[in-house]
Coordinates of C-alpha atoms in Angstrom, one line a residue:
M8 CA 134.6 120.0 86.3
K9 CA 134.7 118.6 89.9
I10 CA 131.4 120.3 90.7
K11 CA 129.7 118.7 87.7
S12 CA 131.0 115.2 88.6
F13 CA 130.0 115.7 92.2
I14 CA 126.4 116.7 91.1
F15 CA 126.3 113.8 88.7
L16 CA 127.4 111.4 91.5
C17 CA 124.7 112.8 93.9
I18 CA 122.0 112.4 91.3
L19 CA 123.2 108.9 90.5
V20 CA 123.0 107.9 94.1
I21 CA 119.5 109.4 94.5
Y22 CA 118.3 107.7 91.4
T23 CA 119.8 104.4 92.5
S24 CA 118.2 104.7 95.9
I25 CA 114.8 105.4 94.5
Y26 CA 115.2 102.6 92.0
L27 CA 116.1 100.1 94.8
M28 CA 113.3 101.3 97.0
I29 CA 110.8 100.6 94.3
N30 CA 112.3 97.2 93.3
M31 CA 112.7 96.0 96.9
G32 CA 108.9 96.4 97.5
Y33 CA 108.6 99.6 99.5
Y34 CA 106.1 101.0 97.0
E35 CA 104.0 97.8 96.9
Y36 CA 104.0 97.7 100.7
A37 CA 102.8 101.3 100.9
N38 CA 100.0 100.5 98.4
Y39 CA 99.1 97.3 100.4
K40 CA 98.7 99.4 103.5
K41 CA 96.4 101.7 101.7
K42 CA 94.4 98.8 100.4
E43 CA 94.2 97.2 103.8
L44 CA 92.7 100.5 105.2
T45 CA 90.3 100.6 102.4
E46 CA 89.1 97.0 103.0
E47 CA 88.7 97.8 106.7
Q48 CA 86.5 100.9 105.9
I49 CA 84.4 98.8 103.5
K50 CA 83.7 96.2 106.3
K51 CA 82.9 99.0 108.7
F52 CA 80.5 100.5 106.1
E53 CA 78.8 97.1 105.4
N54 CA 78.3 96.6 109.1
D55 CA 76.8 100.0 109.5
V56 CA 74.4 99.4 106.6
K57 CA 73.5 96.0 108.1
N58 CA 72.8 97.5 111.5
G59 CA 70.8 100.4 110.1
Y60 CA 73.1 103.2 111.4
Y61 CA 73.3 106.6 109.9
I62 CA 75.8 106.7 107.1
D63 CA 78.1 109.6 106.5
I64 CA 80.9 109.4 104.0
T65 CA 83.3 111.4 106.2
S66 CA 83.3 108.7 108.8
Y67 CA 84.8 106.2 106.3
I68 CA 87.5 108.4 104.7
E69 CA 90.8 108.6 106.4
N70 CA 93.3 111.3 105.4
N71 CA 96.7 110.6 107.0
D72 CA 98.5 113.3 105.1
D73 CA 98.8 116.3 107.5
F74 CA 101.3 118.8 106.2
S75 CA 100.2 121.6 108.5
R76 CA 103.4 121.5 110.5
K77 CA 106.2 123.6 109.1
D78 CA 108.8 120.9 109.1
K79 CA 106.6 118.5 107.2
S80 CA 105.8 121.2 104.7
F81 CA 109.5 122.0 104.3
L82 CA 110.3 118.3 103.8
L83 CA 107.5 118.0 101.2
K84 CA 108.8 120.9 99.2
T85 CA 112.4 119.6 99.5
S86 CA 111.2 116.2 98.3
E87 CA 109.4 117.8 95.3
F88 CA 112.5 119.9 94.5
V89 CA 114.8 116.8 94.5
S90 CA 112.3 114.9 92.5
N91 CA 112.0 117.6 89.8
S92 CA 115.7 118.1 89.7
A93 CA 116.4 114.4 89.3
K94 CA 113.9 114.3 86.4
K95 CA 115.6 117.2 84.7
C96 CA 119.1 115.8 85.2
V97 CA 118.1 112.4 83.9
A98 CA 116.5 114.0 80.9
E99 CA 119.7 116.0 80.3
M100 CA 121.8 112.9 80.6
F101 CA 119.8 111.1 78.0
K102 CA 120.1 114.1 75.7
M103 CA 123.9 114.1 76.2
L104 CA 124.0 110.4 75.5
N105 CA 121.9 110.8 72.4
N106 CA 124.3 113.5 71.2
I107 CA 127.3 111.3 71.8
I108 CA 125.7 108.4 70.0
E109 CA 124.6 110.5 67.0
N110 CA 128.1 112.1 66.6

Protein backbone atom coordinates (compact mmCIF):
# COMPACT_ATOMS: atom_id res chain seq x y z
CA MET A 1 0.00 0.00 0.00
CA LYS A 2 2.92 2.36 0.67
CA ILE A 3 4.17 1.95 -2.90
CA LYS A 4 0.78 2.90 -4.33
CA SER A 5 0.54 5.97 -2.14
CA PHE A 6 4.10 7.00 -3.05
CA ILE A 7 3.35 6.61 -6.78
CA PHE A 8 0.12 8.53 -6.36
CA LEU A 9 1.96 11.31 -4.53
CA CYS A 10 4.62 11.52 -7.26
CA ILE A 11 1.99 11.73 -9.97
CA LEU A 12 0.12 14.38 -8.03
CA VAL A 13 3.29 16.46 -7.67
CA ILE A 14 4.08 16.11 -11.40
CA TYR A 15 0.52 17.04 -12.36
CA THR A 16 0.52 20.04 -10.02
CA SER A 17 3.87 21.22 -11.38
CA ILE A 18 2.68 21.04 -14.97
CA TYR A 19 -0.58 22.74 -14.05
CA LEU A 20 1.25 25.59 -12.33
CA MET A 21 3.69 26.01 -15.22
CA ILE A 22 0.81 26.39 -17.64
CA ASN A 23 -1.13 28.77 -15.41
CA MET A 24 1.89 30.89 -14.50
CA GLY A 25 2.50 31.74 -18.15
CA TYR A 26 5.40 29.51 -19.17
CA TYR A 27 3.40 28.05 -22.05
CA GLU A 28 2.30 31.49 -23.29
CA TYR A 29 5.85 32.80 -23.04
CA ALA A 30 7.16 29.90 -25.14
CA ASN A 31 4.48 30.59 -27.76
CA TYR A 32 5.29 34.30 -27.66
CA LYS A 33 8.94 33.56 -28.39
CA LYS A 34 7.93 31.39 -31.36
CA LYS A 35 5.67 34.17 -32.62
CA GLU A 36 8.43 36.73 -32.21
CA LEU A 37 10.79 34.62 -34.32
CA THR A 38 8.09 34.25 -36.94
CA GLU A 39 7.53 38.00 -37.13
CA GLU A 40 11.28 38.56 -37.49
CA GLN A 41 11.40 36.07 -40.36
CA ILE A 42 8.43 37.76 -42.06
CA LYS A 43 10.21 41.13 -41.88
CA LYS A 44 13.37 39.55 -43.30
CA PHE A 45 11.34 38.00 -46.13
CA GLU A 46 9.60 41.31 -46.94
CA ASN A 47 12.94 43.13 -47.04
CA ASP A 48 14.40 40.49 -49.36
CA VAL A 49 11.41 40.79 -51.69
CA LYS A 50 11.63 44.58 -51.64
CA ASN A 51 15.36 44.50 -52.42
CA GLY A 52 14.95 41.86 -55.15
CA TYR A 53 17.09 39.16 -53.54
CA TYR A 54 16.77 35.48 -54.39
CA ILE A 55 14.20 33.92 -52.08
CA ASP A 56 14.65 30.44 -50.67
CA ILE A 57 12.23 29.13 -48.06
CA THR A 58 14.99 27.33 -46.15
CA SER A 59 16.65 30.63 -45.28
CA TYR A 60 13.53 31.74 -43.37
CA ILE A 61 12.77 28.57 -41.44
CA GLU A 62 14.50 28.05 -38.12
CA ASN A 63 14.41 24.66 -36.45
CA ASN A 64 15.84 24.89 -32.96
CA ASP A 65 14.92 21.34 -31.98
CA ASP A 66 18.09 19.32 -32.29
CA PHE A 67 17.76 15.93 -30.63
CA SER A 68 20.82 14.39 -32.23
CA ARG A 69 22.75 14.27 -28.98
CA LYS A 70 22.12 11.18 -26.89
CA ASP A 71 21.35 13.04 -23.68
CA LYS A 72 18.69 15.17 -25.37
CA SER A 73 17.18 12.10 -26.99
CA PHE A 74 17.12 10.34 -23.62
CA LEU A 75 15.49 13.35 -21.96
CA LEU A 76 12.89 13.55 -24.73
CA LYS A 77 12.02 9.87 -24.33
CA THR A 78 11.89 10.28 -20.55
CA SER A 79 9.61 13.28 -20.90
CA GLU A 80 7.29 11.38 -23.23
CA PHE A 81 7.23 8.41 -20.85
CA VAL A 82 6.37 10.60 -17.86
CA SER A 83 3.70 12.39 -19.88
CA ASN A 84 2.07 9.16 -21.04
CA SER A 85 2.26 7.65 -17.57
CA ALA A 86 0.69 10.73 -16.01
CA LYS A 87 -2.14 10.63 -18.55
CA LYS A 88 -2.81 6.96 -17.80
CA CYS A 89 -2.71 7.52 -14.05
CA VAL A 90 -5.08 10.48 -14.21
CA ALA A 91 -7.48 8.44 -16.35
CA GLU A 92 -7.31 5.59 -13.82
CA MET A 93 -7.92 7.99 -10.93
CA PHE A 94 -11.04 9.30 -12.64
CA LYS A 95 -12.23 5.75 -13.26
CA MET A 96 -11.72 4.95 -9.57
CA LEU A 97 -13.55 8.12 -8.53
CA ASN A 98 -16.36 7.25 -10.91
CA ASN A 99 -16.65 3.78 -9.36
CA ILE A 100 -16.69 5.25 -5.86
CA ILE A 101 -19.40 7.74 -6.81
CA GLU A 102 -21.54 5.11 -8.53
CA ASN A 103 -21.35 2.69 -5.59
